Each structure stands twice: as structure tokens, then as C-alpha cells.
mmCIF file of C-alpha atoms in Angstrom:
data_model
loop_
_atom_site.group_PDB
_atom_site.id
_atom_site.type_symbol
_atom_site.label_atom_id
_atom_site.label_comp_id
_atom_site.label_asym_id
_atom_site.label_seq_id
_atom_site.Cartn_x
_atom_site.Cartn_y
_atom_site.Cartn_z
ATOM 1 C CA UNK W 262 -3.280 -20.860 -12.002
ATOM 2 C CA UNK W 263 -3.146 -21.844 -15.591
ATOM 3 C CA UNK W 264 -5.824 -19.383 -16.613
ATOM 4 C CA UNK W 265 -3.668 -16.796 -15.796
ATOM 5 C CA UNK W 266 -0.443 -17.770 -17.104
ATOM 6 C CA UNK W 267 1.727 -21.052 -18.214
ATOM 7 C CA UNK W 268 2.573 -23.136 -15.235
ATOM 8 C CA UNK W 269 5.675 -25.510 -15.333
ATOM 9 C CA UNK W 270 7.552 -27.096 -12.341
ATOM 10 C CA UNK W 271 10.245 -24.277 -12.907
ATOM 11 C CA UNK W 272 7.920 -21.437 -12.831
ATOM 12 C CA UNK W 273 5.591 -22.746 -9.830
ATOM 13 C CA UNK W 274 8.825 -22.740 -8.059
ATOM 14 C CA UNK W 275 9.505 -19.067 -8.782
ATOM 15 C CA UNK W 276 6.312 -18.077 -7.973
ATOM 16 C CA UNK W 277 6.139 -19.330 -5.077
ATOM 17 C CA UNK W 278 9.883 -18.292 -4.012
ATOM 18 C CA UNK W 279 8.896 -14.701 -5.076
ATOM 19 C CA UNK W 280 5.660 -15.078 -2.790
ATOM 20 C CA UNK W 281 7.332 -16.187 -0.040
ATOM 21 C CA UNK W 282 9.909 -13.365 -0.212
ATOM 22 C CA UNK W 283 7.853 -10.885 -0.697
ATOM 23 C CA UNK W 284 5.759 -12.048 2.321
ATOM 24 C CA UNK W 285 8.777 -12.326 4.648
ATOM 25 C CA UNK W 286 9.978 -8.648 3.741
ATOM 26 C CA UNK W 287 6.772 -7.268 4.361
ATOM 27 C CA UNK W 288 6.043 -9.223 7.396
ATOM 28 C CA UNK W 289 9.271 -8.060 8.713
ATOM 29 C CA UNK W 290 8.320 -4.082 7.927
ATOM 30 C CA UNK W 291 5.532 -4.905 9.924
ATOM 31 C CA UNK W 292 3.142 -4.323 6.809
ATOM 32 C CA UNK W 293 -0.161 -6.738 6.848
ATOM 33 C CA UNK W 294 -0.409 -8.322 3.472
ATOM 34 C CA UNK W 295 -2.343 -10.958 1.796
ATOM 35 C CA UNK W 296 -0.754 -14.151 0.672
ATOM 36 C CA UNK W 297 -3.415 -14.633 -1.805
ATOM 37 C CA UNK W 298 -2.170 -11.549 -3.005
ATOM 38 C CA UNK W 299 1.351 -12.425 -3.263
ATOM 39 C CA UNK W 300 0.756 -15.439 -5.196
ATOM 40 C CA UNK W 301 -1.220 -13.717 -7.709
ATOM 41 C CA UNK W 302 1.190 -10.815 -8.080
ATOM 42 C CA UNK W 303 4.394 -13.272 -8.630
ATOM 43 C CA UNK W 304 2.486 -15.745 -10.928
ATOM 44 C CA UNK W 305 2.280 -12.530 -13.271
ATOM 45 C CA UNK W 306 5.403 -11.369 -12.751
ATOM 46 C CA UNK W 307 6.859 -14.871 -14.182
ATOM 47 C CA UNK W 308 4.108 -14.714 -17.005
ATOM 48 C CA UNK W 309 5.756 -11.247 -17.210
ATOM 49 C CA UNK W 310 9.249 -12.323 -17.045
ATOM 50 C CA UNK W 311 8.450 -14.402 -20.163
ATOM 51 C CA UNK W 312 9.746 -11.832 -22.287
ATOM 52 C CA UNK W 313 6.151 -11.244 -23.953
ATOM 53 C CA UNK W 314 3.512 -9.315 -22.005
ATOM 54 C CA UNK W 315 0.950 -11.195 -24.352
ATOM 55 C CA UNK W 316 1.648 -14.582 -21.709
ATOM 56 C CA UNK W 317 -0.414 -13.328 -19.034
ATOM 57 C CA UNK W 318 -4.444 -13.252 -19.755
ATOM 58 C CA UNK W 319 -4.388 -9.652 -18.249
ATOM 59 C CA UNK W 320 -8.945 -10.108 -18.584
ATOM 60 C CA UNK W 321 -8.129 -12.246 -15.497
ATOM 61 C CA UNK W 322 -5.988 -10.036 -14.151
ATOM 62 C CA UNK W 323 -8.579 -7.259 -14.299
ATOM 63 C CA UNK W 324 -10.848 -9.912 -12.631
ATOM 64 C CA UNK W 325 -8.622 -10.940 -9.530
ATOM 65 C CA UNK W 326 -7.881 -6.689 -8.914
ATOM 66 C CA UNK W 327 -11.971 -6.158 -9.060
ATOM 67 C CA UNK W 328 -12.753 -8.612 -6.384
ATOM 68 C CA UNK W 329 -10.329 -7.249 -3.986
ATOM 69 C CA UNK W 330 -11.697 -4.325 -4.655
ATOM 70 C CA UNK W 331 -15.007 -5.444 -4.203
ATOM 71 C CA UNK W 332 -14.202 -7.591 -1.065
ATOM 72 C CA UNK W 333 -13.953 -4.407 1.500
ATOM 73 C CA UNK W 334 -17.051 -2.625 0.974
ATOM 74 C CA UNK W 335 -19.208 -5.836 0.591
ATOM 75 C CA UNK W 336 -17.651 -7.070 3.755
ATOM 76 C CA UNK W 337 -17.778 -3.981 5.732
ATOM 77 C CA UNK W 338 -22.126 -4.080 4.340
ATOM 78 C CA UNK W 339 -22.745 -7.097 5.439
ATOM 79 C CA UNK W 340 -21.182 -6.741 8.659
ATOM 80 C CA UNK W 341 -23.267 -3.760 8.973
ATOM 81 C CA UNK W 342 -26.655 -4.939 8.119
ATOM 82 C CA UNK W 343 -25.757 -8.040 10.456
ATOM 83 C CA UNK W 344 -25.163 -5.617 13.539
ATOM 84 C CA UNK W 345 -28.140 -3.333 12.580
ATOM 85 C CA UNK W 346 -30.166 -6.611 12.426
ATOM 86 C CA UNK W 347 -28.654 -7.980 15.627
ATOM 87 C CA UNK W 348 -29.057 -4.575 17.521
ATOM 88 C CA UNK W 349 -31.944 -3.418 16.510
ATOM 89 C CA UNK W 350 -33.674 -7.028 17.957
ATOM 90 C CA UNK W 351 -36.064 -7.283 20.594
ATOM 91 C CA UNK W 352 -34.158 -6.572 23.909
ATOM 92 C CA UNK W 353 -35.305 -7.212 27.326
ATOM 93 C CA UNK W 354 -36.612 -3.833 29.187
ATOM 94 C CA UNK W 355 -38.737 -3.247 32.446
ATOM 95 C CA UNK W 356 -42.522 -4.082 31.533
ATOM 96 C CA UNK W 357 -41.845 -6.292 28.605
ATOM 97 C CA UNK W 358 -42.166 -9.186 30.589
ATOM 98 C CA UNK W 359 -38.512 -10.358 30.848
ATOM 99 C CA UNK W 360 -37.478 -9.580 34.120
ATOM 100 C CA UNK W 361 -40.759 -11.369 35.874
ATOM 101 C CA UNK W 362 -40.679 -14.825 36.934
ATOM 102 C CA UNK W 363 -43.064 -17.221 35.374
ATOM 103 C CA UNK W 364 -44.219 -18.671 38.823
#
């Protein structure tokens, strides 16, 4: 949003026409991509397209790139750790009591 770059009706409308574009064509390669990632990438290519690199608050930038980095390992842990917990659970087995009727 703002904290990234300068927002007017004008450029929300570019940045969202480059977004969608950029979707479409990639959709149509049959490339998987992010929309959240689209929208970020065209909001700094109109800060860009200012004429002054200096319009964009590149710290932000930095930011936004890190979590996505961030995002596949710390998804693919937790959804590790989750399974390990799940599997490693109590499971029922001959003599444990599972399989015999209570009656």
C-alpha cells in the first residue's frame, strides 16, 4: 500500500491492470503464481515508473521478499512436526486393548 509507494486513483489503476496482466499471461503459460505477488511487484514498478527510484521505500521491499522467503520452509516445518506429532500418536495394535469389546 502506501508504505510502499504513493497511491493515487491513477496509479491503483495501473497496478492493478499490470497485476492482472501479468496473472493472465502466466496463467495462460501454465505457470502457478501468486497474486499477492503480482500486486506487490506492479505497485513497485509504478513507484518505479515515477522517474525516481527514491519513491519506493525499498526497506519494505526487502521486508515483503524475506517473508516469502521465509513462508516455504516455515510451512513445510510445521507441516512436518504436525505429521510427526500426528503419526507418531498412540495407534491401536493387538494387546493394547483396542480391538476387545468392553462387554
Amino acid at each position: 500500500g502506501n508504505r510502499l509507494t504513493f497511491h493515487s486513483p491513477s496509479r491503483g489503476f495501473s497496478m492493478d491492470l499490470g497485476a492482472m496482466f501479468t496473472v493472465l499471461v502466466f496463467s495462460k503459460l501454465g505457470v502457478p503464481v501468486s497474486t499477492t505477488h503480482c500486486k506487490c511487484g506492479s505497485t513497485a514498478a509504478v513507484g518505479c515508473a515515477n522517474g525516481d527510484v527514491r519513491a519506493v521505500n525499498w526497506k519494505m521491499v526487502a521486508i515483503i521478499f524475506f517473508g516469502w522467503i521465509v513462508t516455504l520452509p516455515a510451512a513445510g516445518t510445521m507441516s512436518g512436526l504436525l505429521f510427526y506429532v500426528i503419526a507418531s500418536g498412540p495407534q491401536p495394535m493387538e494387546g493394547n486393548g483396542f480391538f476387545e469389546s468392553g462387554g
